[in-house]
């Protein structure tokens, strides 16, 4: 059964130096509060996995906590580049960043393989791309039934997956709805799972299309209202577009970013 914990304690217990960490969420339910707590605690040498790294990973990379990024697209949605990401790749600041780049389909299938307990997944893709030449997690296999050559992607099994959801019950069963991505697959593929939620309720009300993670698949739940800000949680908050636009100016300049980082680390402690 998942325990209801403070965010600070849950991060300290579940995320360690050198871990592979997936922080998933597609457009909404992005676990920003948990990422900020990782920054406050200075958990470092991380391999970060995410289908669509946006400013949540720009912040972690800029803080110097990330050794490697496993991803399929990166940018500040609707705004432009991730400048801390680019600075790390192009200039090694604040540290060099290794990359393992995939297609969206490849990343999704890697999580599915991990969640299924399989060593790899098979898909039609990557043909004509140079991505297989840039990673050791893409290969080819021959179908034993048709003889067709297909792409194979190694299973992705994070040490920890962190997601945000709308609510959980007191047993730690988690419920999320709206525009979901690969949160379920990333959680089931991971060794440990931390979920931040908007609220804890006595009983979960069924919702059409909702994703439910059973308590046995979750290690800790932290109640963090607004924990997805500046992204949103359907039914609880709206996307803060101004924050995404404002981040561009913060991230462009090392000194401005460092001031932001110092304010975050020196500010109030995590919940």
Short mmCIF file of N, CA and C in Angstrom, two decimals, residues 105-189:
data_model
loop_
_atom_site.label_atom_id
_atom_site.label_comp_id
_atom_site.label_asym_id
_atom_site.label_seq_id
_atom_site.Cartn_x
_atom_site.Cartn_y
_atom_site.Cartn_z
N UNK A 105 7.21 7.37 -30.97
CA UNK A 105 6.75 5.98 -30.96
C UNK A 105 7.77 5.08 -30.29
N UNK A 106 9.04 5.35 -30.54
CA UNK A 106 10.08 4.54 -29.92
C UNK A 106 10.07 4.67 -28.41
N UNK A 107 9.95 5.90 -27.90
CA UNK A 107 9.92 6.10 -26.45
C UNK A 107 8.70 5.43 -25.83
N UNK A 108 7.54 5.62 -26.45
CA UNK A 108 6.32 5.01 -25.91
C UNK A 108 6.45 3.50 -25.86
N UNK A 109 7.00 2.92 -26.92
CA UNK A 109 7.17 1.47 -26.95
C UNK A 109 8.22 0.99 -25.95
N UNK A 110 9.21 1.80 -25.68
CA UNK A 110 10.20 1.42 -24.67
C UNK A 110 9.54 1.31 -23.30
N UNK A 111 8.70 2.27 -22.97
CA UNK A 111 7.97 2.20 -21.70
C UNK A 111 7.04 0.99 -21.66
N UNK A 112 6.35 0.74 -22.76
CA UNK A 112 5.44 -0.41 -22.81
C UNK A 112 6.20 -1.71 -22.58
N UNK A 113 7.36 -1.85 -23.19
CA UNK A 113 8.17 -3.05 -22.98
C UNK A 113 8.57 -3.18 -21.51
N UNK A 114 9.00 -2.06 -20.93
CA UNK A 114 9.37 -2.10 -19.52
C UNK A 114 8.21 -2.47 -18.63
N UNK A 115 7.03 -1.91 -18.91
CA UNK A 115 5.85 -2.21 -18.12
C UNK A 115 5.40 -3.65 -18.30
N UNK A 116 5.71 -4.23 -19.44
CA UNK A 116 5.29 -5.60 -19.76
C UNK A 116 6.30 -6.65 -19.30
N UNK A 117 7.42 -6.21 -18.77
CA UNK A 117 8.45 -7.15 -18.36
C UNK A 117 9.19 -7.77 -19.52
N UNK A 118 9.20 -7.10 -20.67
CA UNK A 118 9.88 -7.62 -21.86
C UNK A 118 11.20 -6.87 -22.07
N UNK A 119 12.17 -7.50 -22.71
CA UNK A 119 13.47 -6.83 -22.88
C UNK A 119 13.47 -5.77 -23.97
N UNK A 120 12.54 -5.86 -24.91
CA UNK A 120 12.50 -4.87 -25.98
C UNK A 120 11.11 -4.86 -26.59
N UNK A 121 10.88 -3.83 -27.40
CA UNK A 121 9.63 -3.71 -28.16
C UNK A 121 9.95 -3.64 -29.64
N UNK A 122 8.99 -4.02 -30.46
CA UNK A 122 9.15 -4.05 -31.91
C UNK A 122 8.17 -3.07 -32.53
N UNK A 123 8.64 -2.33 -33.53
CA UNK A 123 7.77 -1.38 -34.21
C UNK A 123 8.30 -1.13 -35.62
N UNK A 124 7.45 -0.56 -36.44
CA UNK A 124 7.90 -0.07 -37.74
C UNK A 124 8.31 1.38 -37.54
N UNK A 125 9.56 1.64 -37.74
CA UNK A 125 10.02 3.00 -37.53
C UNK A 125 11.53 3.07 -37.65
N UNK A 126 12.04 4.28 -37.57
CA UNK A 126 13.46 4.58 -37.60
C UNK A 126 14.11 4.39 -38.98
N UNK A 127 13.43 3.72 -39.89
CA UNK A 127 14.01 3.50 -41.22
C UNK A 127 14.21 4.85 -41.92
N UNK A 128 15.39 5.06 -42.45
CA UNK A 128 15.71 6.32 -43.09
C UNK A 128 16.19 7.39 -42.13
N UNK A 129 16.20 7.08 -40.84
CA UNK A 129 16.66 8.02 -39.83
C UNK A 129 18.09 7.68 -39.42
N UNK A 130 18.83 8.68 -38.95
CA UNK A 130 20.16 8.40 -38.42
C UNK A 130 20.15 8.14 -36.93
N UNK A 131 18.97 8.13 -36.31
CA UNK A 131 18.91 7.90 -34.87
C UNK A 131 19.52 6.56 -34.45
N UNK A 132 19.31 5.46 -35.20
CA UNK A 132 19.94 4.21 -34.78
C UNK A 132 21.47 4.27 -34.73
N UNK A 133 22.06 5.19 -35.47
CA UNK A 133 23.52 5.32 -35.46
C UNK A 133 24.00 6.09 -34.24
N UNK A 134 23.07 6.69 -33.50
CA UNK A 134 23.43 7.56 -32.39
C UNK A 134 23.13 6.95 -31.03
N UNK A 135 22.60 5.73 -31.01
CA UNK A 135 22.22 5.12 -29.74
C UNK A 135 22.43 3.61 -29.81
N UNK A 136 22.67 3.02 -28.66
CA UNK A 136 22.77 1.57 -28.60
C UNK A 136 21.48 0.94 -28.10
N UNK A 137 20.39 1.72 -28.08
CA UNK A 137 19.09 1.20 -27.63
C UNK A 137 18.12 0.99 -28.79
N UNK A 138 18.61 1.06 -30.02
CA UNK A 138 17.82 0.74 -31.20
C UNK A 138 18.58 -0.32 -32.01
N UNK A 139 17.87 -1.35 -32.44
CA UNK A 139 18.47 -2.38 -33.28
C UNK A 139 17.40 -2.84 -34.27
N UNK A 140 17.70 -3.87 -35.03
CA UNK A 140 16.71 -4.45 -35.94
C UNK A 140 16.52 -5.93 -35.61
N UNK A 141 15.31 -6.42 -35.87
CA UNK A 141 15.01 -7.83 -35.72
C UNK A 141 14.26 -8.28 -36.97
N UNK A 142 14.33 -9.56 -37.24
CA UNK A 142 13.61 -10.13 -38.38
C UNK A 142 12.41 -10.90 -37.85
N UNK A 143 11.24 -10.57 -38.36
CA UNK A 143 10.03 -11.26 -37.93
C UNK A 143 10.13 -12.75 -38.29
N UNK A 144 9.92 -13.65 -37.31
CA UNK A 144 10.03 -15.08 -37.60
C UNK A 144 8.88 -15.62 -38.45
N UNK A 145 7.85 -14.81 -38.65
CA UNK A 145 6.68 -15.26 -39.39
C UNK A 145 6.66 -14.74 -40.83
N UNK A 146 7.12 -13.48 -41.02
CA UNK A 146 7.04 -12.89 -42.35
C UNK A 146 8.41 -12.62 -42.97
N UNK A 147 9.46 -12.63 -42.15
CA UNK A 147 10.79 -12.29 -42.65
C UNK A 147 11.02 -10.79 -42.76
N UNK A 148 10.06 -9.99 -42.34
CA UNK A 148 10.20 -8.53 -42.42
C UNK A 148 11.19 -8.04 -41.38
N UNK A 149 12.03 -7.10 -41.78
CA UNK A 149 12.95 -6.47 -40.85
C UNK A 149 12.25 -5.32 -40.14
N UNK A 150 12.31 -5.31 -38.82
CA UNK A 150 11.62 -4.32 -37.99
C UNK A 150 12.60 -3.68 -37.03
N UNK A 151 12.21 -2.51 -36.53
CA UNK A 151 13.02 -1.85 -35.51
C UNK A 151 12.71 -2.46 -34.14
N UNK A 152 13.74 -2.58 -33.33
CA UNK A 152 13.59 -3.02 -31.94
C UNK A 152 14.18 -1.95 -31.04
N UNK A 153 13.46 -1.64 -29.97
CA UNK A 153 13.94 -0.65 -29.00
C UNK A 153 14.02 -1.31 -27.63
N UNK A 154 15.12 -1.06 -26.94
CA UNK A 154 15.33 -1.66 -25.62
C UNK A 154 14.30 -1.15 -24.63
N UNK A 155 13.86 -2.01 -23.74
CA UNK A 155 12.90 -1.61 -22.69
C UNK A 155 13.50 -0.49 -21.86
N UNK A 156 12.63 0.44 -21.46
CA UNK A 156 13.04 1.54 -20.58
C UNK A 156 12.43 1.27 -19.21
N UNK A 157 13.28 1.05 -18.22
CA UNK A 157 12.83 0.71 -16.87
C UNK A 157 13.46 1.68 -15.88
N UNK A 158 12.85 2.82 -15.67
CA UNK A 158 13.43 3.82 -14.76
C UNK A 158 13.56 3.26 -13.34
N UNK A 159 14.55 3.75 -12.63
CA UNK A 159 14.60 3.46 -11.21
C UNK A 159 13.38 4.07 -10.52
N UNK A 160 13.01 5.27 -10.94
CA UNK A 160 11.89 5.98 -10.33
C UNK A 160 11.08 6.67 -11.42
N UNK A 161 9.77 6.57 -11.33
CA UNK A 161 8.88 7.40 -12.15
C UNK A 161 8.12 8.34 -11.22
N UNK A 162 8.05 9.60 -11.63
CA UNK A 162 7.32 10.63 -10.88
C UNK A 162 6.24 11.20 -11.78
N UNK A 163 5.01 11.21 -11.29
CA UNK A 163 3.91 11.79 -12.05
C UNK A 163 3.04 12.62 -11.12
N UNK A 164 2.21 13.46 -11.72
CA UNK A 164 1.20 14.21 -10.98
C UNK A 164 -0.17 13.71 -11.42
N UNK A 165 -1.12 13.69 -10.50
CA UNK A 165 -2.47 13.22 -10.80
C UNK A 165 -3.47 14.07 -10.04
N UNK A 166 -4.74 13.92 -10.42
CA UNK A 166 -5.75 14.72 -9.76
C UNK A 166 -6.01 14.29 -8.33
N UNK A 167 -6.11 12.98 -8.10
CA UNK A 167 -6.45 12.58 -6.73
C UNK A 167 -6.05 11.15 -6.45
N UNK A 168 -6.03 10.84 -5.16
CA UNK A 168 -5.77 9.49 -4.68
C UNK A 168 -6.68 9.26 -3.48
N UNK A 169 -6.92 7.99 -3.17
CA UNK A 169 -7.63 7.71 -1.93
C UNK A 169 -6.59 7.42 -0.83
N UNK A 170 -7.05 7.18 0.36
CA UNK A 170 -6.14 7.04 1.49
C UNK A 170 -5.34 5.75 1.45
N UNK A 171 -5.74 4.82 0.62
CA UNK A 171 -4.96 3.59 0.44
C UNK A 171 -3.82 3.79 -0.56
N UNK A 172 -3.85 4.93 -1.29
CA UNK A 172 -2.80 5.21 -2.26
C UNK A 172 -3.16 4.83 -3.67
N UNK A 173 -4.41 4.49 -3.93
CA UNK A 173 -4.85 4.27 -5.31
C UNK A 173 -5.00 5.63 -5.98
N UNK A 174 -4.44 5.76 -7.17
CA UNK A 174 -4.34 7.06 -7.86
C UNK A 174 -5.28 7.09 -9.05
N UNK A 175 -5.89 8.25 -9.26
CA UNK A 175 -6.80 8.44 -10.39
C UNK A 175 -6.42 9.71 -11.15
N UNK A 176 -6.31 9.59 -12.48
CA UNK A 176 -6.01 10.77 -13.31
C UNK A 176 -6.86 10.71 -14.57
N UNK A 177 -7.14 11.88 -15.12
CA UNK A 177 -7.95 11.93 -16.33
C UNK A 177 -7.59 13.17 -17.13
N UNK A 178 -8.14 13.25 -18.32
CA UNK A 178 -7.83 14.34 -19.23
C UNK A 178 -6.83 13.87 -20.26
N UNK A 179 -5.95 14.75 -20.65
CA UNK A 179 -4.95 14.44 -21.68
C UNK A 179 -3.80 13.70 -21.01
N UNK A 180 -3.87 12.39 -20.99
CA UNK A 180 -2.79 11.60 -20.40
C UNK A 180 -1.89 11.09 -21.51
N UNK A 181 -0.65 10.88 -21.15
CA UNK A 181 0.33 10.41 -22.12
C UNK A 181 0.75 9.00 -21.79
N UNK A 182 1.98 8.85 -21.30
CA UNK A 182 2.51 7.52 -20.98
C UNK A 182 2.73 7.37 -19.47
N UNK A 183 1.98 8.14 -18.67
CA UNK A 183 2.19 8.05 -17.23
C UNK A 183 1.99 6.64 -16.70
N UNK A 184 0.93 5.99 -17.15
CA UNK A 184 0.65 4.63 -16.66
C UNK A 184 1.80 3.70 -17.02
N UNK A 185 2.22 3.72 -18.28
CA UNK A 185 3.29 2.82 -18.72
C UNK A 185 4.60 3.12 -18.01
N UNK A 186 4.91 4.41 -17.85
CA UNK A 186 6.15 4.79 -17.18
C UNK A 186 6.14 4.36 -15.72
N UNK A 187 4.98 4.45 -15.08
CA UNK A 187 4.87 4.03 -13.69
C UNK A 187 5.04 2.51 -13.56
N UNK A 188 4.37 1.77 -14.42
CA UNK A 188 4.43 0.31 -14.32
C UNK A 188 5.80 -0.23 -14.73
N UNK A 189 6.57 0.56 -15.47
CA UNK A 189 7.91 0.13 -15.88
C UNK A 189 8.97 0.40 -14.83
#
